[in-house]
CSV table of C-alpha atoms and ligand atoms in Angstrom, one decimal:
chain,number,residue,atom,x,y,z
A,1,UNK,CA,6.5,71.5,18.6
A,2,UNK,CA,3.9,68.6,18.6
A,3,UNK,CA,0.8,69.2,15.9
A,4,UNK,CA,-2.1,66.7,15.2
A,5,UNK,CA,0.0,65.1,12.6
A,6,UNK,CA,2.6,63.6,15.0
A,7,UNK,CA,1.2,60.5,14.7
A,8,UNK,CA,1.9,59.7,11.0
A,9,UNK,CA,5.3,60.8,10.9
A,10,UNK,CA,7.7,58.1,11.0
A,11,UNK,CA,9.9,57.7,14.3
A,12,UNK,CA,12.7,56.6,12.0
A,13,UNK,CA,13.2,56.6,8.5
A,14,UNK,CA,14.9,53.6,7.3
A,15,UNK,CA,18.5,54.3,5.8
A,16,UNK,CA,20.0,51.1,6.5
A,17,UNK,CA,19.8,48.4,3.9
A,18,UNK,CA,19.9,45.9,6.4
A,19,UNK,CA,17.3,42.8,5.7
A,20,UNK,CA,15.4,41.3,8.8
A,21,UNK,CA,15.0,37.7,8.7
A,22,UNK,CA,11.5,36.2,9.8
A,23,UNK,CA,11.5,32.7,11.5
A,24,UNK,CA,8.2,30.6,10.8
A,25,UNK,CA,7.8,28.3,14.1
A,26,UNK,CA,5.0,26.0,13.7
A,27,UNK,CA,4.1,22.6,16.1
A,28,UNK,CA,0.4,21.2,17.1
A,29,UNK,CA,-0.9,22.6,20.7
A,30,UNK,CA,1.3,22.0,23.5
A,31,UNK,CA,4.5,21.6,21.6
A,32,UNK,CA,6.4,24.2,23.6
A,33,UNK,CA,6.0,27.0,21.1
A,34,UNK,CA,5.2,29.8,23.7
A,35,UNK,CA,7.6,28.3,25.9
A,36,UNK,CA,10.3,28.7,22.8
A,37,UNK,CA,9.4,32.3,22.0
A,38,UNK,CA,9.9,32.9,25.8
A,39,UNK,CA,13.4,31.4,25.6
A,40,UNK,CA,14.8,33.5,22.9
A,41,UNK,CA,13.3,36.6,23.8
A,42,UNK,CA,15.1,36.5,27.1
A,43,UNK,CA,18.5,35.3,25.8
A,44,UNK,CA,18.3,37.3,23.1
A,45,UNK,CA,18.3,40.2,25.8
A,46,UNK,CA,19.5,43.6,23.5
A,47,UNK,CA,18.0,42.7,20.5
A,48,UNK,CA,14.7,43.7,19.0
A,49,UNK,CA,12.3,40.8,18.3
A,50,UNK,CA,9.0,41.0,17.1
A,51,UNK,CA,6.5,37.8,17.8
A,52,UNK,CA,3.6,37.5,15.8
A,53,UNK,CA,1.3,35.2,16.7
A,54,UNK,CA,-0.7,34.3,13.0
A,55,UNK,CA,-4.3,32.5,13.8
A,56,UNK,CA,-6.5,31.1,11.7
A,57,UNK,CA,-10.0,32.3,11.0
A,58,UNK,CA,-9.5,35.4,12.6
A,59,UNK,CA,-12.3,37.3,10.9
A,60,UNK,CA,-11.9,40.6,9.0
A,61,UNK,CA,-10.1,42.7,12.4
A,62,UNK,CA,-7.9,44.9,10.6
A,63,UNK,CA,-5.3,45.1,12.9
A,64,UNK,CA,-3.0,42.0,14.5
A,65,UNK,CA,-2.1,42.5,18.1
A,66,UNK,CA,2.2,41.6,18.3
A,67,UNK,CA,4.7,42.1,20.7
A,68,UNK,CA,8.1,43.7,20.3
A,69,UNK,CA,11.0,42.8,22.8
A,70,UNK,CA,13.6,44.6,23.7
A,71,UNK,CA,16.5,45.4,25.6
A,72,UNK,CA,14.2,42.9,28.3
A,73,UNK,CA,11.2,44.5,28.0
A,74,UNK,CA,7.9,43.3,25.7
A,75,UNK,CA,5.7,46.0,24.3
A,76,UNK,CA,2.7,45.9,22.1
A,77,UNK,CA,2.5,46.9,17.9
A,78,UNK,CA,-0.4,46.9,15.9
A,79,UNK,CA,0.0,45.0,12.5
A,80,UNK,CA,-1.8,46.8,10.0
A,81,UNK,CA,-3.3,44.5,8.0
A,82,UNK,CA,-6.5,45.2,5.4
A,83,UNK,CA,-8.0,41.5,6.3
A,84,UNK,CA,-7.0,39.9,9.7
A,85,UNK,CA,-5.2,36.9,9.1
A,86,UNK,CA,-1.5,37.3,7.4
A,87,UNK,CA,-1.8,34.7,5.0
A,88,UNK,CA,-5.5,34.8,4.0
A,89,UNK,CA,-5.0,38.0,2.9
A,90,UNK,CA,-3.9,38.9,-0.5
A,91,UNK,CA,-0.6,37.7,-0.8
A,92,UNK,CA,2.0,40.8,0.0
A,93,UNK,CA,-0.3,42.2,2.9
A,94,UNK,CA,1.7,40.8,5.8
A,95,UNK,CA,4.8,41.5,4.3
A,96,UNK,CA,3.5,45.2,3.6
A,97,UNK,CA,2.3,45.3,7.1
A,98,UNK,CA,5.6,44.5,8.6
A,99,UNK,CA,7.6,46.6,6.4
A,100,UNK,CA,5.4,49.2,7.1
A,101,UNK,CA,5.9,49.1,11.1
A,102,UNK,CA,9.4,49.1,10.4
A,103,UNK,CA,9.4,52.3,8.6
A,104,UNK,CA,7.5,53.9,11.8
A,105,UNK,CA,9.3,52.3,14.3
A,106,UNK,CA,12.6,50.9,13.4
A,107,UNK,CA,14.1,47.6,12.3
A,108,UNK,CA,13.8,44.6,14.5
A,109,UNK,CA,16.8,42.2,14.4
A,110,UNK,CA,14.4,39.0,13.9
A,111,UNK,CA,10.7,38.4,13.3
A,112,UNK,CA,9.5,35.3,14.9
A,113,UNK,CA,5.8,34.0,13.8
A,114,UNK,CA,4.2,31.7,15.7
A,115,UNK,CA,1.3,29.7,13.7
A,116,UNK,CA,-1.3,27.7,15.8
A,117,UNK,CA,-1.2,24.4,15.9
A,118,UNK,CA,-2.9,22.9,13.1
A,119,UNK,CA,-1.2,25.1,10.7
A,120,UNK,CA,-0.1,24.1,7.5
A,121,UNK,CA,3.1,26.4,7.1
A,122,UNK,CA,3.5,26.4,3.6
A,123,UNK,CA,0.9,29.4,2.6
A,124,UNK,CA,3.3,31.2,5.2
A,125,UNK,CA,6.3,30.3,4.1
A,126,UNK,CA,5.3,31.4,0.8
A,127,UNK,CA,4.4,34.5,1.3
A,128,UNK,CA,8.0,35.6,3.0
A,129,UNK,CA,9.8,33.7,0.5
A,130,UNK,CA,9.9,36.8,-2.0
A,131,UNK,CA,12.2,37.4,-4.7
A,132,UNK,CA,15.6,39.5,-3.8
A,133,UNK,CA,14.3,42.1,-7.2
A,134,UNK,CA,11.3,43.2,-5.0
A,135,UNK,CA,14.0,44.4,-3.0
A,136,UNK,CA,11.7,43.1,0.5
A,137,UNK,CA,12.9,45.0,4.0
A,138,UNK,CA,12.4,41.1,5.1
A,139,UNK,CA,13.2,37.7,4.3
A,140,UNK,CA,12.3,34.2,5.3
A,141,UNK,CA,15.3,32.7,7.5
A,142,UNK,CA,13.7,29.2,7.9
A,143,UNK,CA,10.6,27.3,9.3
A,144,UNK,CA,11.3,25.6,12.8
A,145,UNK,CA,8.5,22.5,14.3
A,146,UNK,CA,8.5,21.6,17.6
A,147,UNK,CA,7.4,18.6,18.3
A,148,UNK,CA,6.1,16.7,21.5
A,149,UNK,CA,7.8,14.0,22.5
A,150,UNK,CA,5.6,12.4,23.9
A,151,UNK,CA,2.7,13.1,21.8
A,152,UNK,CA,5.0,13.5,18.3
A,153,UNK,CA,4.3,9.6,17.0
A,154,UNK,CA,0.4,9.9,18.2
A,155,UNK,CA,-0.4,12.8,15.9
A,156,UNK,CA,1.8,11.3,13.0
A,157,UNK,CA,-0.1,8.5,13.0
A,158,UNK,CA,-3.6,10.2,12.5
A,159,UNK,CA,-4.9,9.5,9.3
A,160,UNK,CA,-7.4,12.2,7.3
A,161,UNK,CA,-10.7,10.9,5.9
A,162,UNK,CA,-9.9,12.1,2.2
A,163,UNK,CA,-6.2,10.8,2.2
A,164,UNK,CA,-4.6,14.0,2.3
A,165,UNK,CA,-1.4,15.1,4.1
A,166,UNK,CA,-2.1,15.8,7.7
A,167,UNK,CA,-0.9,19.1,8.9
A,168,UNK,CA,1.9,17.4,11.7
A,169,UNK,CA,3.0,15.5,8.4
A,170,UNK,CA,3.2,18.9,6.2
A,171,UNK,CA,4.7,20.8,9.0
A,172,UNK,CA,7.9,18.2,9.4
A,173,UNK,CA,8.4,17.7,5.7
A,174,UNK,CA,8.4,21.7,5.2
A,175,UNK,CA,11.0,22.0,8.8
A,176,UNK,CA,14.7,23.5,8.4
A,177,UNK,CA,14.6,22.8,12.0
A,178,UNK,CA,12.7,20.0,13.8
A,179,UNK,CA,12.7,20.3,18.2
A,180,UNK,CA,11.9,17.7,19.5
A,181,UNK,CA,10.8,19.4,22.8
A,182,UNK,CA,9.9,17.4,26.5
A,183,UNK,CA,12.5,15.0,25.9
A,184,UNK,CA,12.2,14.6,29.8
A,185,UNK,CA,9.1,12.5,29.1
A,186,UNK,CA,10.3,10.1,26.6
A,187,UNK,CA,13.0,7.1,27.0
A,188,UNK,CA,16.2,7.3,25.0
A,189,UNK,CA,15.3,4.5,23.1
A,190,UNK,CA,11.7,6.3,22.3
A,191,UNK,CA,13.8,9.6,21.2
A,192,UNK,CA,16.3,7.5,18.7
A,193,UNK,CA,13.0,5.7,17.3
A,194,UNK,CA,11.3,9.1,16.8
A,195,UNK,CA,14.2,10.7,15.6
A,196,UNK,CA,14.9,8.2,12.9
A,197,UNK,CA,11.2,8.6,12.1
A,198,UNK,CA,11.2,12.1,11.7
A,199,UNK,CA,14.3,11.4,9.5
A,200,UNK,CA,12.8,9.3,7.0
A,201,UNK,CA,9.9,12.7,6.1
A,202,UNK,CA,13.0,14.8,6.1
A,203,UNK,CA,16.4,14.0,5.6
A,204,UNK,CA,17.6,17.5,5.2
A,205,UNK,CA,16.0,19.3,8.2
A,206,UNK,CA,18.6,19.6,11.5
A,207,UNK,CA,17.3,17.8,14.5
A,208,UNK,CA,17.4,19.4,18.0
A,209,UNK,CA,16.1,17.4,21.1
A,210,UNK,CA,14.9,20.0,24.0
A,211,UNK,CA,13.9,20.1,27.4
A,212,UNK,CA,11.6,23.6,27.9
A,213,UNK,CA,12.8,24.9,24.4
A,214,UNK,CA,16.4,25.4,25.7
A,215,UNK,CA,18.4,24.8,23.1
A,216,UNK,CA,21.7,26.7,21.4
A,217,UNK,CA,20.3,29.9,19.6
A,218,UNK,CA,23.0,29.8,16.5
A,219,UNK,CA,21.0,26.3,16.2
A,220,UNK,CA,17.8,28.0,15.1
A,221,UNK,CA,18.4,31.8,14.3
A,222,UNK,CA,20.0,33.0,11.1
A,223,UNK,CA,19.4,29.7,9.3
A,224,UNK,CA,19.7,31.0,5.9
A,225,UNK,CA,17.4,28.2,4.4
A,226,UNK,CA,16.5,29.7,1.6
A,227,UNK,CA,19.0,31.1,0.7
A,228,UNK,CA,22.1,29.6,-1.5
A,229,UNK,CA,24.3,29.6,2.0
A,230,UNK,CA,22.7,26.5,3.1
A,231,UNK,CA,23.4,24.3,0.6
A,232,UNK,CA,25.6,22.3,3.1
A,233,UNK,CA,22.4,20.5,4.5
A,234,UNK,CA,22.5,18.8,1.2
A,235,UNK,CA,25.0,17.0,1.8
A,236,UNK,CA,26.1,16.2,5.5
A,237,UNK,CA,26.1,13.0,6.5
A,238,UNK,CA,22.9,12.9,8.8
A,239,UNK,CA,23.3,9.2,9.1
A,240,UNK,CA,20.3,8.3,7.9
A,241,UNK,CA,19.4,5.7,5.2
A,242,UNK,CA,16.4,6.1,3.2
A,243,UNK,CA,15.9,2.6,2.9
A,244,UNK,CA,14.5,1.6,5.7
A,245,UNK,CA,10.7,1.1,6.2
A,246,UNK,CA,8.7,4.3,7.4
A,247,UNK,CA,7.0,4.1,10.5
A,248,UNK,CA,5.2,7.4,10.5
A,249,UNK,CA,3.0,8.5,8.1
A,250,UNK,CA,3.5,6.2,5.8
A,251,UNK,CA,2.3,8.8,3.1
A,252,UNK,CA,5.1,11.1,3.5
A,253,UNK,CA,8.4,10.4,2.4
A,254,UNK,CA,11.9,12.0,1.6
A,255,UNK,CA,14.4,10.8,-0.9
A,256,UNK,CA,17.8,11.7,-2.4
A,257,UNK,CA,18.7,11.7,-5.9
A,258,UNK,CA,22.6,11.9,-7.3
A,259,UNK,CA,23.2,12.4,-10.7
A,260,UNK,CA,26.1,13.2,-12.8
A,261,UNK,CA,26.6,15.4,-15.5
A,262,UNK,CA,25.5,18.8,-16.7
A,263,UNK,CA,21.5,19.8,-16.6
A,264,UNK,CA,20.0,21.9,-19.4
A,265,UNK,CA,17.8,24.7,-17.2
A,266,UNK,CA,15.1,24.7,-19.8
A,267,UNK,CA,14.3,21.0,-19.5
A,268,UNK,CA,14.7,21.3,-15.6
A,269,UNK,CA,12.2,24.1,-15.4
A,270,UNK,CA,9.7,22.2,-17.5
A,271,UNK,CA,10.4,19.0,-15.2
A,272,UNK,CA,9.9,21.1,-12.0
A,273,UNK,CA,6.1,22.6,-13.7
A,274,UNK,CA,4.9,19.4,-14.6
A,275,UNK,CA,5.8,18.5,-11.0
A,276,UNK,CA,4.7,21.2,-9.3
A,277,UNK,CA,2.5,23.1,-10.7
A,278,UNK,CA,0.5,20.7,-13.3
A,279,UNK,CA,0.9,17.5,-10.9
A,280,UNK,CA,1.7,15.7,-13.9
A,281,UNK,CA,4.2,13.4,-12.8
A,282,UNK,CA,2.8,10.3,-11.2
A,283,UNK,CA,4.3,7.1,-9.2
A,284,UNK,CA,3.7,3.7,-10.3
A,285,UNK,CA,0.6,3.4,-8.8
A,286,UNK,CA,-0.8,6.3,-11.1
A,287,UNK,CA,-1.1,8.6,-8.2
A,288,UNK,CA,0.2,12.2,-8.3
A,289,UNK,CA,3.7,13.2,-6.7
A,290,UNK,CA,3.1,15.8,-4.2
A,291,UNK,CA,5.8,17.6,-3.6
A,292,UNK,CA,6.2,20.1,0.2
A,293,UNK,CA,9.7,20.8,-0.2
A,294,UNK,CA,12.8,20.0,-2.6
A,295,UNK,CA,16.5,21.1,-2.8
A,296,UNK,CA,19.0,20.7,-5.0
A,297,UNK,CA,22.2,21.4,-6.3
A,298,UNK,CA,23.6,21.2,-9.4
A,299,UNK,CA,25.4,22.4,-12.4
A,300,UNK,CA,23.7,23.9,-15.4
A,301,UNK,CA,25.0,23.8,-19.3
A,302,UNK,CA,27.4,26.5,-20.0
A,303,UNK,CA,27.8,28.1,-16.3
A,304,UNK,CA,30.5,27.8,-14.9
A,305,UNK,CA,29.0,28.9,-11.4
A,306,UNK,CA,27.0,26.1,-9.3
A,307,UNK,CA,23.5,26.2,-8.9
A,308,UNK,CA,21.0,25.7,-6.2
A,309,UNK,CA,17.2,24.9,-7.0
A,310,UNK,CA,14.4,25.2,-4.1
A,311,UNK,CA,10.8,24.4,-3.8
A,312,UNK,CA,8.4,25.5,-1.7
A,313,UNK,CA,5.0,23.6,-2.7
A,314,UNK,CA,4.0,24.7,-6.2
A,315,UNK,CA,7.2,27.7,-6.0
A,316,UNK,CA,10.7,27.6,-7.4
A,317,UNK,CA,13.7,29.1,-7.4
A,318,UNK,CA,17.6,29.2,-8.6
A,319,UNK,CA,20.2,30.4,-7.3
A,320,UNK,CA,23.7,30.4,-8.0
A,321,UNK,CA,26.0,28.9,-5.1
A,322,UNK,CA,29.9,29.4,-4.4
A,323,UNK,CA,29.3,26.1,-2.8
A,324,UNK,CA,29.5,22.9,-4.0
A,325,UNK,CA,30.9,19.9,-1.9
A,326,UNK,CA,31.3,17.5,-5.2
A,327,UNK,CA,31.1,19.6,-8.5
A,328,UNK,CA,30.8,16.5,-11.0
A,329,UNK,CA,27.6,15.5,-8.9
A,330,UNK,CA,24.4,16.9,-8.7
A,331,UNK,CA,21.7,16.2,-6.0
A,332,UNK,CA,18.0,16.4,-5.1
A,333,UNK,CA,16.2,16.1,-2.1
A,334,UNK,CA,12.8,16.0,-2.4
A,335,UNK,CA,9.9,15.6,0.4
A,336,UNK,CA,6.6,14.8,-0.3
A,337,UNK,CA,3.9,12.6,-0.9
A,338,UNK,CA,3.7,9.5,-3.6
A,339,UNK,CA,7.4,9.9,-4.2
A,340,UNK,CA,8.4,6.4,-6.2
A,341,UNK,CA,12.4,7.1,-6.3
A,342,UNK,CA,12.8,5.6,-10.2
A,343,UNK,CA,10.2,8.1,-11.6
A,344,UNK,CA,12.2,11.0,-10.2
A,345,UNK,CA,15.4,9.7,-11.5
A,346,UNK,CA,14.2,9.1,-15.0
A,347,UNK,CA,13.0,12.5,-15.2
A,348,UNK,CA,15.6,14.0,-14.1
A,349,UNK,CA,18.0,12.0,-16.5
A,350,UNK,CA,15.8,13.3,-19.3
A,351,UNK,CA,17.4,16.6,-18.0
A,352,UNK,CA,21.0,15.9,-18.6
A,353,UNK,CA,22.7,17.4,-21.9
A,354,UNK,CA,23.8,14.7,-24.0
A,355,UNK,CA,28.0,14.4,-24.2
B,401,LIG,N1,7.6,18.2,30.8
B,401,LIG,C1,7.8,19.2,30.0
B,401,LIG,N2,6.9,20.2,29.9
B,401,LIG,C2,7.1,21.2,29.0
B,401,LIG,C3,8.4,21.3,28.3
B,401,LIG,N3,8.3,22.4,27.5
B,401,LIG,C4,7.1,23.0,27.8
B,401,LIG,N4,6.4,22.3,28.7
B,401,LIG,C5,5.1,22.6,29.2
B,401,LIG,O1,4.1,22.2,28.2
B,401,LIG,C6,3.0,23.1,28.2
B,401,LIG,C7,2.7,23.6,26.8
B,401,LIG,O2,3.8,24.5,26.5
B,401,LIG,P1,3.6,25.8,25.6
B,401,LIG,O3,4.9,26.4,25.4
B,401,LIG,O4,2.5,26.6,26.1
B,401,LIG,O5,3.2,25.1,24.2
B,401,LIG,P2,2.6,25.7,22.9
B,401,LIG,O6,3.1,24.9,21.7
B,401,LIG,O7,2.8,27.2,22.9
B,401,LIG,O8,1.1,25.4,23.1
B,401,LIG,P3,-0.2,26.3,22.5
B,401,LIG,O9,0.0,27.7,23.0
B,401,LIG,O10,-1.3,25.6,23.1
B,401,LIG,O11,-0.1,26.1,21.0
B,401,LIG,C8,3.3,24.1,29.3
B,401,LIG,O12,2.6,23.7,30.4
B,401,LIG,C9,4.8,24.0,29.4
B,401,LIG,O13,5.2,24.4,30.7
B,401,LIG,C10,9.3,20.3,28.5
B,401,LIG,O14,10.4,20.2,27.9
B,401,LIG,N5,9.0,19.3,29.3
């Protein structure tokens, strides 16, 4: 029998452990990011997606309008949020929010959130990338930019007043996944300069070329990027060689450190603070390394299990690996912003135990 209380009893309480993994697609306007969402939630046909669409500046509405596919169909769910943008809000209210709709309506199999275009993913990213202890109903699969083709090299090329990072710069150096969508429009010769391009900001990110977001699902869903799975990335040969002269943005950089030996964690961790959250480590030119993104592998003193390190911004993270493609060498990949190679590398050598 129905009462007035209906309402707040939960459709479904949550008994399985199952965690839902939430994809962060960012890319300026016009990118192809509707046309994307469109894509998967019709060949993901059966499954349960929820598309959140996160815009900036939305006020104080309490409530975020989202849509749920499934089985073909797209309904509406109401984001409960206590301010009305996810990630200006106190930093576990989306995550709450989400978890919360889940306990009322079920599980999705994947959250997909769709920032707007001049987005700088990071805050977002953040936010989902939460410590397994807190025990989180969600975590963050992996950030995915679609670029234009056409337009890709144009908005790379923009240059902010102050000097700082412009957000098409931020959102390829923080990318698991690049698209590079309307291929159609572009020359093949255009597509290998860009793609080289896009290489040099991020040497570890996969590279997908698209015509109207069709592309091969496994390619962009259940990425496992932060997670100690994806540690291949690291090290497959992605043909590219840091080397050569940056085209794009000449502010924004990736580079790849080797190093032999053992690490001791304690001097890594101080390393990685003064990097990333005191900005202490500067490049020759006395200018701050500004770090979006790093992995690493590597082996620590006295473990006999592999490590992965991660960075997000100013967080970090270990996490042991089963995985490890050369065990007597460790590597870094970091992506960011006055990176001068030699600087890194002596640090990190400071790091090494003495034999
Ligand atoms: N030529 C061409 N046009 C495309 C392709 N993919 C998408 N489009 C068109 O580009 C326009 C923008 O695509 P959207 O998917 O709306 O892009 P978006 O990134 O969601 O844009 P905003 O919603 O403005 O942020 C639409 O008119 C699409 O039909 C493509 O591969 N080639």
């Amino acid at each position: 029998m129905a009462n007035e209380s209906d309402d707040e009893i939960p459709d479904l309480v949550l008994t399985d452990d199952r965690k839902v993994p939430i994809t962060v697609i960012t890319g300026y306007l016009g990118a192809g990011k509707t046309t994307l969402l469109n894509y998967v939630l019709t060949e993901q046909h059966g499954k349960k997606i929820a598309v959140i669409l996160n815009e900036f500046g939305e006020g104080d509405a309490m409530e975020k309008s989202m849509s749920v596919g499934e089985n073909g169909n797209l309904y509406e769910e109401w984001l409960e949020l206590r301010n009305g943008c996810l990630c200006c809000a106190v930093k576990d209210n989306g995550v709450q929010a989400i978890e919360n709709l889940m306990v009322k309506k079920g599980k999705f199999d994947y959250i997909l959130l769709e920032t707007t275009g001049l987005a700088d993913p990071g805050p977002i990213a953040s936010m989902f990338w939460l410590d397994e202890d807190l025990c989180s109903d969600i975590y963050l699969d992996g950030i995915i930019t679609m670029v234009d083709a056409k337009y890709c090299q144009k908005n790379l090329d923009e240059v902010k007043p102050d000097g700082s990072l412009i957000e098409a710069a931020r959102q390829i150096g923080l990318a698991d996944v690049i698209i590079i969508n309307k291929i159609d429009l572009i020359s093949q010769d255009e597509l290998q300069t860009l793609k080289t391009n896009l290489r040099s900001c991020n040497s570890f990110s996969k590279i997908i070329e698209t015509t109207k977001a069709k592309t091969n699902l496994e390619d962009i869903l259940d990425l496992n990027a932060y997670r100690s799975l994806d540690s291949h990335s690291l090290f497959s040969d992605r043909g590219f060689n840091e080397d050569r002269k940056h085209k794009i943005d000449k502010t924004i950089r990736s580079i790849t450190i080797d190093l032999e030996g053992e690490l001791n964690k304690t001097k890594l961790e101080h390393f990685l603070q003064d990097l990333l959250w005191e900005k202490k480590i500067n490049n020759k030119e006395n200018k701050p390394t500004e770090i979006l993104r790093l992995k690493g592998v590597l082996t620590l003193e006295n473990e006999d299990i592999c490590y992965i390190v991660q960075a997000v911004n100013e967080l970090y993270d270990f996490q042991t690996t089963s995985w490890r493609d050369n065990p007597k060498i460790n590597r870094f990949v970091f992506i960011g912003k006055n990176l001068e190679k030699s600087v890194l590398e002596n640090h990190l050598y400071q790091c090494k135990v003495k034999s």
